[in-house]
Short mmCIF file of N, CA, C and O and ligand atoms in Angstrom, two decimals:
data_model
loop_
_atom_site.label_atom_id
_atom_site.label_comp_id
_atom_site.label_asym_id
_atom_site.label_seq_id
_atom_site.Cartn_x
_atom_site.Cartn_y
_atom_site.Cartn_z
N MET Y 128 17.73 1.26 -6.57
CA MET Y 128 17.08 -0.02 -6.85
C MET Y 128 15.60 0.03 -6.50
O MET Y 128 14.76 -0.54 -7.18
N LEU Y 129 15.28 0.72 -5.42
CA LEU Y 129 13.88 0.80 -5.02
C LEU Y 129 13.31 2.18 -5.30
O LEU Y 129 12.42 2.65 -4.61
N GLU Y 130 13.80 2.83 -6.30
CA GLU Y 130 13.25 4.13 -6.62
C GLU Y 130 11.88 3.98 -7.28
O GLU Y 130 11.50 2.90 -7.73
N ASN Y 131 11.17 5.06 -7.30
CA ASN Y 131 9.85 5.09 -7.94
C ASN Y 131 8.85 4.14 -7.30
O ASN Y 131 7.96 3.63 -7.95
N MET Y 132 9.01 3.93 -6.01
CA MET Y 132 8.04 3.12 -5.29
C MET Y 132 6.91 4.02 -4.81
O MET Y 132 7.11 5.17 -4.46
N ASP Y 133 5.73 3.43 -4.77
CA ASP Y 133 4.60 4.12 -4.17
C ASP Y 133 4.45 3.68 -2.72
O ASP Y 133 4.66 2.52 -2.39
N ASP Y 134 4.08 4.61 -1.88
CA ASP Y 134 3.83 4.30 -0.49
C ASP Y 134 2.38 3.86 -0.29
O ASP Y 134 1.48 4.41 -0.91
N PHE Y 135 2.19 2.92 0.58
CA PHE Y 135 0.84 2.61 1.02
C PHE Y 135 0.79 2.84 2.52
O PHE Y 135 1.48 2.16 3.28
N ARG Y 136 0.00 3.79 2.91
CA ARG Y 136 -0.04 4.19 4.31
C ARG Y 136 -1.39 3.89 4.94
O ARG Y 136 -2.41 3.86 4.26
N CYS Y 137 -1.37 3.67 6.23
CA CYS Y 137 -2.61 3.48 6.98
C CYS Y 137 -3.49 4.71 6.84
O CYS Y 137 -3.02 5.83 7.07
N PRO Y 138 -4.75 4.52 6.47
CA PRO Y 138 -5.64 5.67 6.31
C PRO Y 138 -5.99 6.34 7.64
O PRO Y 138 -6.47 7.46 7.65
N LYS Y 139 -5.75 5.65 8.72
CA LYS Y 139 -6.11 6.22 10.02
C LYS Y 139 -4.94 6.95 10.68
O LYS Y 139 -5.06 8.10 11.08
N CYS Y 140 -3.80 6.27 10.77
CA CYS Y 140 -2.67 6.84 11.52
C CYS Y 140 -1.49 7.23 10.63
O CYS Y 140 -0.50 7.76 11.10
N ASN Y 141 -1.61 6.94 9.37
CA ASN Y 141 -0.60 7.34 8.38
C ASN Y 141 0.72 6.58 8.52
O ASN Y 141 1.74 6.98 7.96
N LYS Y 142 0.70 5.48 9.23
CA LYS Y 142 1.90 4.64 9.31
C LYS Y 142 2.19 4.05 7.94
O LYS Y 142 1.27 3.60 7.24
N LEU Y 143 3.45 4.05 7.55
CA LEU Y 143 3.83 3.43 6.29
C LEU Y 143 3.74 1.91 6.42
O LEU Y 143 4.46 1.30 7.21
N LEU Y 144 2.84 1.33 5.67
CA LEU Y 144 2.62 -0.12 5.77
C LEU Y 144 3.55 -0.88 4.83
O LEU Y 144 4.13 -1.89 5.20
N PHE Y 145 3.64 -0.44 3.62
CA PHE Y 145 4.63 -1.01 2.70
C PHE Y 145 4.78 -0.11 1.49
O PHE Y 145 4.00 0.82 1.28
N LYS Y 146 5.79 -0.41 0.72
CA LYS Y 146 5.99 0.27 -0.54
C LYS Y 146 5.81 -0.74 -1.66
O LYS Y 146 6.07 -1.92 -1.48
N TYR Y 147 5.40 -0.25 -2.79
CA TYR Y 147 5.13 -1.18 -3.88
C TYR Y 147 5.40 -0.51 -5.21
O TYR Y 147 5.43 0.71 -5.34
N ARG Y 148 5.60 -1.35 -6.14
CA ARG Y 148 5.74 -0.90 -7.52
C ARG Y 148 5.22 -2.03 -8.38
O ARG Y 148 5.66 -3.17 -8.25
N LEU Y 149 4.28 -1.76 -9.23
CA LEU Y 149 3.74 -2.84 -10.02
C LEU Y 149 3.19 -2.35 -11.34
O LEU Y 149 2.86 -1.18 -11.52
N LYS Y 150 3.09 -3.28 -12.23
CA LYS Y 150 2.32 -3.10 -13.45
C LYS Y 150 1.22 -4.14 -13.40
O LYS Y 150 1.49 -5.33 -13.25
N GLY Y 151 0.00 -3.69 -13.51
CA GLY Y 151 -1.10 -4.64 -13.43
C GLY Y 151 -1.99 -4.33 -12.25
O GLY Y 151 -2.04 -3.21 -11.77
N SER Y 152 -2.65 -5.37 -11.80
CA SER Y 152 -3.67 -5.20 -10.77
C SER Y 152 -3.19 -5.74 -9.44
O SER Y 152 -2.34 -6.64 -9.38
N LEU Y 153 -3.76 -5.18 -8.38
CA LEU Y 153 -3.38 -5.62 -7.05
C LEU Y 153 -4.58 -5.41 -6.13
O LEU Y 153 -5.28 -4.41 -6.22
N ALA Y 154 -4.82 -6.37 -5.28
CA ALA Y 154 -5.82 -6.20 -4.24
C ALA Y 154 -5.26 -6.84 -2.97
O ALA Y 154 -4.90 -8.02 -2.98
N VAL Y 155 -5.16 -6.06 -1.92
CA VAL Y 155 -4.53 -6.57 -0.71
C VAL Y 155 -5.16 -5.91 0.51
O VAL Y 155 -5.61 -4.76 0.45
N GLU Y 156 -5.22 -6.66 1.58
CA GLU Y 156 -5.62 -6.10 2.86
C GLU Y 156 -4.48 -6.26 3.84
O GLU Y 156 -3.87 -7.33 3.91
N VAL Y 157 -4.21 -5.22 4.57
CA VAL Y 157 -3.12 -5.25 5.54
C VAL Y 157 -3.64 -4.70 6.86
O VAL Y 157 -4.30 -3.66 6.88
N LYS Y 158 -3.33 -5.39 7.92
CA LYS Y 158 -3.71 -4.89 9.24
C LYS Y 158 -2.59 -4.01 9.77
O LYS Y 158 -1.45 -4.45 9.88
N CYS Y 159 -2.94 -2.80 10.08
CA CYS Y 159 -1.95 -1.86 10.61
C CYS Y 159 -1.46 -2.34 11.97
O CYS Y 159 -2.26 -2.65 12.85
N THR Y 160 -0.15 -2.39 12.12
CA THR Y 160 0.41 -2.89 13.38
C THR Y 160 0.34 -1.84 14.48
O THR Y 160 0.58 -2.13 15.64
N ARG Y 161 0.04 -0.60 14.10
CA ARG Y 161 -0.02 0.45 15.11
C ARG Y 161 -1.43 0.60 15.68
O ARG Y 161 -1.62 0.64 16.87
N CYS Y 162 -2.41 0.69 14.78
CA CYS Y 162 -3.77 1.00 15.24
C CYS Y 162 -4.77 -0.09 14.91
O CYS Y 162 -5.95 0.05 15.20
N SER Y 163 -4.32 -1.17 14.28
CA SER Y 163 -5.14 -2.35 14.01
C SER Y 163 -6.27 -2.13 13.01
O SER Y 163 -7.15 -2.95 12.89
N VAL Y 164 -6.23 -1.04 12.30
CA VAL Y 164 -7.18 -0.84 11.20
C VAL Y 164 -6.80 -1.76 10.04
O VAL Y 164 -5.62 -1.99 9.77
N ILE Y 165 -7.83 -2.32 9.41
CA ILE Y 165 -7.59 -3.08 8.20
C ILE Y 165 -7.58 -2.12 7.03
O ILE Y 165 -8.61 -1.52 6.69
N ALA Y 166 -6.43 -1.97 6.42
CA ALA Y 166 -6.29 -1.07 5.28
C ALA Y 166 -6.37 -1.88 4.00
O ALA Y 166 -5.74 -2.93 3.88
N THR Y 167 -7.16 -1.40 3.06
CA THR Y 167 -7.35 -2.11 1.81
C THR Y 167 -6.79 -1.29 0.66
O THR Y 167 -7.04 -0.09 0.55
N LEU Y 168 -6.03 -1.95 -0.16
CA LEU Y 168 -5.48 -1.31 -1.36
C LEU Y 168 -5.95 -2.10 -2.57
O LEU Y 168 -5.70 -3.31 -2.66
N ILE Y 169 -6.62 -1.44 -3.46
CA ILE Y 169 -7.07 -2.08 -4.69
C ILE Y 169 -6.62 -1.22 -5.87
O ILE Y 169 -6.95 -0.04 -5.94
N ILE Y 170 -5.87 -1.82 -6.74
CA ILE Y 170 -5.43 -1.14 -7.95
C ILE Y 170 -5.87 -1.99 -9.14
O ILE Y 170 -5.57 -3.18 -9.21
N LYS Y 171 -6.62 -1.38 -10.02
CA LYS Y 171 -7.07 -2.10 -11.20
C LYS Y 171 -6.31 -1.61 -12.41
O LYS Y 171 -6.17 -0.41 -12.63
N LYS Y 172 -5.84 -2.56 -13.12
CA LYS Y 172 -5.08 -2.23 -14.33
C LYS Y 172 -5.98 -1.52 -15.33
O LYS Y 172 -7.10 -1.95 -15.58
N GLU Y 173 -5.46 -0.45 -15.88
CA GLU Y 173 -6.23 0.31 -16.85
C GLU Y 173 -5.69 0.06 -18.25
O GLU Y 173 -4.50 -0.04 -18.47
N GLY Y 174 -6.61 -0.02 -19.16
CA GLY Y 174 -6.21 -0.21 -20.56
C GLY Y 174 -5.77 -1.62 -20.79
O GLY Y 174 -4.74 -1.86 -21.35
ZN1 LIG T 350 -2.78 2.70 11.50
#
């Protein structure tokens, strides 16, 4: 059911923050619960 998910990991400590699967655009900021870095994920829909 949750196959083909992409991982979004903290760029500093590599903690798995969430998994996602989408068509389209996404912009989100997540604060890492381990090291408190604000991780930003921006995906722009192409085409
Ligand atoms: Zn982290």
